GROMACS .gro file of C-alpha atoms in nm:
model
  269
    1MET     CA    1   0.000   0.000   0.000
    2ASN     CA    2   0.132   0.344  -0.098
    3ILE     CA    3   0.078   0.596   0.184
    4VAL     CA    4   0.128   0.892  -0.052
    5ARG     CA    5  -0.160   0.782  -0.274
    6VAL     CA    6  -0.381   0.724   0.032
    7TRP     CA    7  -0.303   1.077   0.151
    8GLN     CA    8  -0.376   1.224  -0.194
    9LEU     CA    9  -0.713   1.049  -0.203
   10ALA     CA   10  -0.788   1.187   0.145
   11LEU     CA   11  -0.696   1.539   0.033
   12PHE     CA   12  -0.930   1.504  -0.264
   13GLU     CA   13  -1.216   1.452  -0.016
   14LEU     CA   14  -1.125   1.785   0.145
   15THR     CA   15  -1.123   1.950  -0.197
   16ARG     CA   16  -1.471   1.815  -0.273
   17LEU     CA   17  -1.603   1.974   0.048
   18PHE     CA   18  -1.413   2.302   0.071
   19ALA     CA   19  -1.366   2.389  -0.299
   20THR     CA   20  -1.694   2.299  -0.465
   21LYS     CA   21  -2.027   2.480  -0.467
   22ARG     CA   22  -2.211   2.176  -0.331
   23GLY     CA   23  -1.962   2.134  -0.048
   24LEU     CA   24  -1.970   2.503   0.045
   25LEU     CA   25  -2.350   2.498   0.056
   26ALA     CA   26  -2.337   2.200   0.292
   27LEU     CA   27  -2.086   2.385   0.509
   28ALA     CA   28  -2.308   2.693   0.514
   29ALA     CA   29  -2.607   2.483   0.629
   30PHE     CA   30  -2.391   2.320   0.897
   31ALA     CA   31  -2.267   2.660   1.017
   32MET     CA   32  -2.621   2.800   1.040
   33VAL     CA   33  -2.741   2.505   1.247
   34TRP     CA   34  -2.451   2.541   1.489
   35LEU     CA   35  -2.495   2.917   1.512
   36MET     CA   36  -2.849   2.851   1.636
   37ILE     CA   37  -2.718   2.591   1.883
   38LEU     CA   38  -2.450   2.834   2.007
   39ARG     CA   39  -2.702   3.116   2.032
   40TYR     CA   40  -2.967   2.933   2.234
   41PRO     CA   41  -2.891   2.605   2.420
   42ILE     CA   42  -2.518   2.676   2.467
   43GLY     CA   43  -2.541   3.053   2.502
   44HIS     CA   44  -2.809   3.020   2.771
   45ALA     CA   45  -2.643   2.732   2.956
   46VAL     CA   46  -2.517   2.935   3.251
   47PRO     CA   47  -2.832   3.148   3.305
   48PHE     CA   48  -3.037   2.826   3.301
   49LEU     CA   49  -2.816   2.622   3.531
   50SER     CA   50  -2.762   2.908   3.779
   51SER     CA   51  -3.125   3.018   3.786
   52PRO     CA   52  -3.273   2.962   4.134
   53GLN     CA   53  -3.591   2.831   3.970
   54PHE     CA   54  -3.414   2.564   3.765
   55SER     CA   55  -3.084   2.491   3.943
   56ASP     CA   56  -3.219   2.231   4.187
   57LEU     CA   57  -3.434   2.072   3.917
   58ALA     CA   58  -3.137   2.049   3.679
   59GLN     CA   59  -2.918   1.900   3.952
   60GLU     CA   60  -3.183   1.640   4.036
   61LEU     CA   61  -3.249   1.543   3.676
   62ALA     CA   62  -2.879   1.523   3.595
   63GLY     CA   63  -2.816   1.311   3.903
   64ASN     CA   64  -3.088   1.065   3.808
   65ILE     CA   65  -2.935   1.000   3.467
   66GLY     CA   66  -2.572   1.012   3.584
   67LEU     CA   67  -2.482   1.358   3.453
   68ARG     CA   68  -2.430   1.539   3.785
   69GLU     CA   69  -2.059   1.581   3.707
   70LEU     CA   70  -2.139   1.777   3.390
   71VAL     CA   71  -2.377   2.014   3.570
   72SER     CA   72  -2.102   2.104   3.817
   73TRP     CA   73  -1.851   2.204   3.548
   74PRO     CA   74  -1.755   2.574   3.564
   75GLN     CA   75  -1.733   2.554   3.182
   76ALA     CA   76  -2.110   2.510   3.149
   77GLU     CA   77  -2.111   2.590   2.776
   78LEU     CA   78  -1.872   2.301   2.706
   79ALA     CA   79  -2.089   2.067   2.915
   80ILE     CA   80  -2.391   2.147   2.697
   81PHE     CA   81  -2.173   2.123   2.385
   82TRP     CA   82  -2.058   1.776   2.490
   83LEU     CA   83  -2.411   1.644   2.533
   84ILE     CA   84  -2.533   1.787   2.202
   85ALA     CA   85  -2.226   1.687   2.002
   86LEU     CA   86  -2.209   1.336   2.147
   87TYR     CA   87  -2.543   1.243   1.991
   88SER     CA   88  -2.559   1.477   1.690
   89PHE     CA   89  -2.218   1.420   1.529
   90PRO     CA   90  -2.262   1.039   1.489
   91LEU     CA   91  -2.594   1.102   1.315
   92PHE     CA   92  -2.443   1.384   1.110
   93SER     CA   93  -2.154   1.159   1.004
   94LEU     CA   94  -2.397   0.911   0.847
   95PHE     CA   95  -2.513   1.182   0.605
   96VAL     CA   96  -2.173   1.342   0.542
   97CYS     CA   97  -2.005   1.006   0.469
   98SER     CA   98  -2.286   0.859   0.260
   99ASP     CA   99  -2.096   0.903  -0.069
  100GLN     CA  100  -1.747   0.761  -0.025
  101THR     CA  101  -1.729   0.524  -0.323
  102VAL     CA  102  -2.082   0.462  -0.450
  103GLY     CA  103  -2.101   0.789  -0.645
  104ASP     CA  104  -1.774   0.715  -0.826
  105ARG     CA  105  -1.899   0.364  -0.905
  106GLN     CA  106  -2.218   0.506  -1.059
  107ARG     CA  107  -2.026   0.759  -1.269
  108GLY     CA  108  -1.762   0.506  -1.371
  109THR     CA  109  -1.477   0.714  -1.227
  110LEU     CA  110  -1.395   0.439  -0.980
  111ARG     CA  111  -1.242   0.239  -1.266
  112PHE     CA  112  -1.024   0.538  -1.352
  113LEU     CA  113  -0.908   0.565  -0.990
  114ARG     CA  114  -0.842   0.192  -0.990
  115LEU     CA  115  -0.591   0.237  -1.273
  116ARG     CA  116  -0.373   0.457  -1.050
  117SER     CA  117  -0.430   0.305  -0.706
  118THR     CA  118  -0.535  -0.017  -0.541
  119ARG     CA  119  -0.880  -0.083  -0.399
  120ASP     CA  120  -0.742  -0.080  -0.045
  121GLU     CA  121  -0.584   0.262  -0.105
  122ILE     CA  122  -0.911   0.402  -0.241
  123LEU     CA  123  -1.108   0.269   0.055
  124LEU     CA  124  -0.867   0.389   0.321
  125GLY     CA  125  -0.807   0.721   0.145
  126ARG     CA  126  -1.180   0.798   0.139
  127PHE     CA  127  -1.215   0.690   0.505
  128LEU     CA  128  -0.921   0.908   0.609
  129GLY     CA  129  -1.059   1.206   0.414
  130GLN     CA  130  -1.400   1.179   0.581
  131PHE     CA  131  -1.235   1.140   0.922
  132ILE     CA  132  -1.030   1.458   0.869
  133ILE     CA  133  -1.343   1.647   0.760
  134LEU     CA  134  -1.545   1.542   1.064
  135THR     CA  135  -1.253   1.606   1.301
  136SER     CA  136  -1.217   1.955   1.152
  137LEU     CA  137  -1.588   2.029   1.200
  138ILE     CA  138  -1.583   1.895   1.556
  139THR     CA  139  -1.278   2.107   1.637
  140LEU     CA  140  -1.434   2.420   1.486
  141THR     CA  141  -1.755   2.380   1.685
  142ALA     CA  142  -1.557   2.314   2.005
  143LEU     CA  143  -1.352   2.631   1.945
  144ALA     CA  144  -1.670   2.829   1.875
  145THR     CA  145  -1.815   2.706   2.205
  146LEU     CA  146  -1.487   2.799   2.375
  147GLY     CA  147  -1.525   3.149   2.228
  148VAL     CA  148  -1.878   3.182   2.370
  149MET     CA  149  -1.756   3.065   2.710
  150THR     CA  150  -1.453   3.297   2.709
  151TYR     CA  151  -1.678   3.595   2.628
  152ARG     CA  152  -1.873   3.519   2.948
  153ALA     CA  153  -1.578   3.420   3.169
  154PRO     CA  154  -1.231   3.511   3.032
  155GLU     CA  155  -1.063   3.358   3.339
  156LEU     CA  156  -1.173   3.011   3.220
  157LEU     CA  157  -0.988   3.036   2.888
  158LEU     CA  158  -0.696   2.806   2.973
  159SER     CA  159  -0.898   2.533   3.148
  160GLY     CA  160  -1.165   2.562   2.881
  161PHE     CA  161  -0.910   2.520   2.602
  162VAL     CA  162  -0.775   2.201   2.759
  163LEU     CA  163  -1.129   2.068   2.809
  164ALA     CA  164  -1.235   2.162   2.453
  165PHE     CA  165  -0.930   1.982   2.312
  166LYS     CA  166  -1.013   1.673   2.520
  167LEU     CA  167  -1.376   1.671   2.407
  168ALA     CA  168  -1.277   1.716   2.041
  169VAL     CA  169  -1.043   1.415   2.061
  170GLN     CA  170  -1.309   1.203   2.231
  171LEU     CA  171  -1.576   1.299   1.976
  172SER     CA  172  -1.336   1.218   1.690
  173ILE     CA  173  -1.295   0.869   1.834
  174VAL     CA  174  -1.672   0.831   1.874
  175VAL     CA  175  -1.750   0.907   1.505
  176MET     CA  176  -1.484   0.674   1.361
  177PRO     CA  177  -1.699   0.355   1.348
  178PHE     CA  178  -1.986   0.549   1.188
  179ILE     CA  179  -1.755   0.655   0.903
  180ALA     CA  180  -1.632   0.297   0.865
  181LEU     CA  181  -1.992   0.171   0.864
  182MET     CA  182  -2.077   0.402   0.573
  183SER     CA  183  -1.766   0.276   0.391
  184LEU     CA  184  -1.911  -0.073   0.411
  185LEU     CA  185  -2.270   0.027   0.322
  186ASN     CA  186  -2.138   0.217   0.017
  187LEU     CA  187  -2.005  -0.112  -0.117
  188ILE     CA  188  -2.332  -0.305  -0.086
  189SER     CA  189  -2.574  -0.031  -0.195
  190SER     CA  190  -2.641   0.129  -0.531
  191SER     CA  191  -2.664   0.494  -0.420
  192SER     CA  192  -2.571   0.723  -0.132
  193ARG     CA  193  -2.939   0.765  -0.046
  194LEU     CA  194  -2.980   0.388  -0.015
  195SER     CA  195  -2.673   0.380   0.211
  196ILE     CA  196  -2.845   0.620   0.450
  197VAL     CA  197  -3.166   0.414   0.439
  198LEU     CA  198  -2.971   0.098   0.520
  199ALA     CA  199  -2.798   0.272   0.810
  200ILE     CA  200  -3.132   0.391   0.951
  201LEU     CA  201  -3.278   0.040   0.918
  202LEU     CA  202  -2.974  -0.105   1.090
  203PHE     CA  203  -3.006   0.124   1.393
  204THR     CA  204  -3.386   0.095   1.420
  205LEU     CA  205  -3.517  -0.231   1.278
  206GLY     CA  206  -3.193  -0.423   1.334
  207ASN     CA  207  -3.165  -0.301   1.692
  208GLY     CA  208  -3.531  -0.385   1.758
  209ILE     CA  209  -3.499  -0.737   1.619
  210LEU     CA  210  -3.186  -0.801   1.823
  211SER     CA  211  -3.359  -0.672   2.138
  212LEU     CA  212  -3.643  -0.917   2.075
  213VAL     CA  213  -3.407  -1.207   2.012
  214THR     CA  214  -3.196  -1.136   2.323
  215SER     CA  215  -3.509  -1.138   2.541
  216TYR     CA  216  -3.523  -1.514   2.466
  217LEU     CA  217  -3.151  -1.573   2.416
  218PRO     CA  218  -2.965  -1.342   2.662
  219PHE     CA  219  -2.623  -1.476   2.566
  220LEU     CA  220  -2.658  -1.296   2.230
  221GLU     CA  221  -2.641  -0.953   2.400
  222LEU     CA  222  -2.277  -0.932   2.296
  223LEU     CA  223  -2.404  -0.869   1.942
  224PHE     CA  224  -2.511  -0.520   2.049
  225TYR     CA  225  -2.140  -0.428   2.049
  226ALA     CA  226  -2.145  -0.466   1.672
  227PHE     CA  227  -2.355  -0.148   1.654
  228PRO     CA  228  -2.151   0.175   1.639
  229GLY     CA  229  -2.245   0.405   1.925
  230VAL     CA  230  -2.357   0.128   2.161
  231GLN     CA  231  -2.157   0.294   2.439
  232LEU     CA  232  -2.270   0.657   2.389
  233PHE     CA  233  -2.502   0.669   2.690
  234ASP     CA  234  -2.225   0.540   2.918
  235LEU     CA  235  -1.977   0.798   2.784
  236ALA     CA  236  -2.201   1.096   2.855
  237PRO     CA  237  -2.120   1.140   3.230
  238GLN     CA  238  -1.745   1.180   3.150
  239ALA     CA  239  -1.643   1.092   3.510
  240GLY     CA  240  -1.557   0.731   3.587
  241VAL     CA  241  -1.573   0.613   3.225
  242PRO     CA  242  -1.375   0.286   3.187
  243VAL     CA  243  -1.099   0.286   2.926
  244VAL     CA  244  -1.260  -0.012   2.755
  245LEU     CA  245  -1.550   0.210   2.646
  246TRP     CA  246  -1.301   0.420   2.445
  247LEU     CA  247  -1.154   0.105   2.292
  248ILE     CA  248  -1.492  -0.016   2.163
  249PRO     CA  249  -1.516   0.240   1.876
  250LEU     CA  250  -1.155   0.169   1.776
  251VAL     CA  251  -1.220  -0.206   1.760
  252GLN     CA  252  -1.547  -0.151   1.571
  253THR     CA  253  -1.366   0.073   1.321
  254CYS     CA  254  -1.093  -0.182   1.255
  255ALA     CA  255  -1.350  -0.462   1.216
  256LEU     CA  256  -1.573  -0.262   0.978
  257LEU     CA  257  -1.277  -0.149   0.767
  258ALA     CA  258  -1.144  -0.505   0.748
  259LEU     CA  259  -1.488  -0.624   0.634
  260SER     CA  260  -1.503  -0.339   0.382
  261VAL     CA  261  -1.165  -0.436   0.239
  262PHE     CA  262  -1.284  -0.797   0.209
  263VAL     CA  263  -1.604  -0.692   0.027
  264PHE     CA  264  -1.433  -0.432  -0.196
  265ARG     CA  265  -1.173  -0.680  -0.320
  266ARG     CA  266  -1.455  -0.903  -0.445
  267ARG     CA  267  -1.687  -0.629  -0.568
  268SER     CA  268  -1.714  -0.556  -0.939
  269LEU     CA  269  -1.652  -0.194  -1.037
   0.00000   0.00000   0.00000
């Protein structure tokens, strides 16, 4: 495998997002959504949590679902950012990464790419490109939240920067198996839209069927760990999170990419 060609394919993904009209429109829509999130739920985090009318209620609710540690953070904006980003970025990644190889296969350009690189390089290059894009967007939103927090409390800049960096790294790890899942679904579907439909069916119908089966056969509960994001609820409290929960997305990513490589090597172009 040639690392240079993998890197060039990854850079091409960045070009498709940041240097095309379609990509810039998608970025504009993403920015508008996050501006609304920064303006309301994040921007009003401190007034809400410190309000005498809501403080006790928020503490009680957070304690009941294991989030008391987040409510006590002095960087309240980053606590709200963490909760929103933890559940929104995995879903967002399914849409952003829905066209890794299937579009090129439909247009016939995948055969052209195949003349200059191997199938493994194409697959890993596209995965790496999507990972860089999502990591960049996560980092930008974390820095924007840091800016909102610093405007309210400049003395929290240093601690907030360290916390924002930590959250950005953790979120980047969380989205990795979702990108790898879309790499695999791109290989077995005929369009990017169908890839999204398959992903939705997997997380809804597939999860429901497995829940029904495990009610009769409890030993099959281990199969839930095949679903990306199975550990999200346990990651939310931040405090006391076992290291193994951070290893799950890495193992899922490696397994999904290995399966994608296996399928791609046998898939006609």
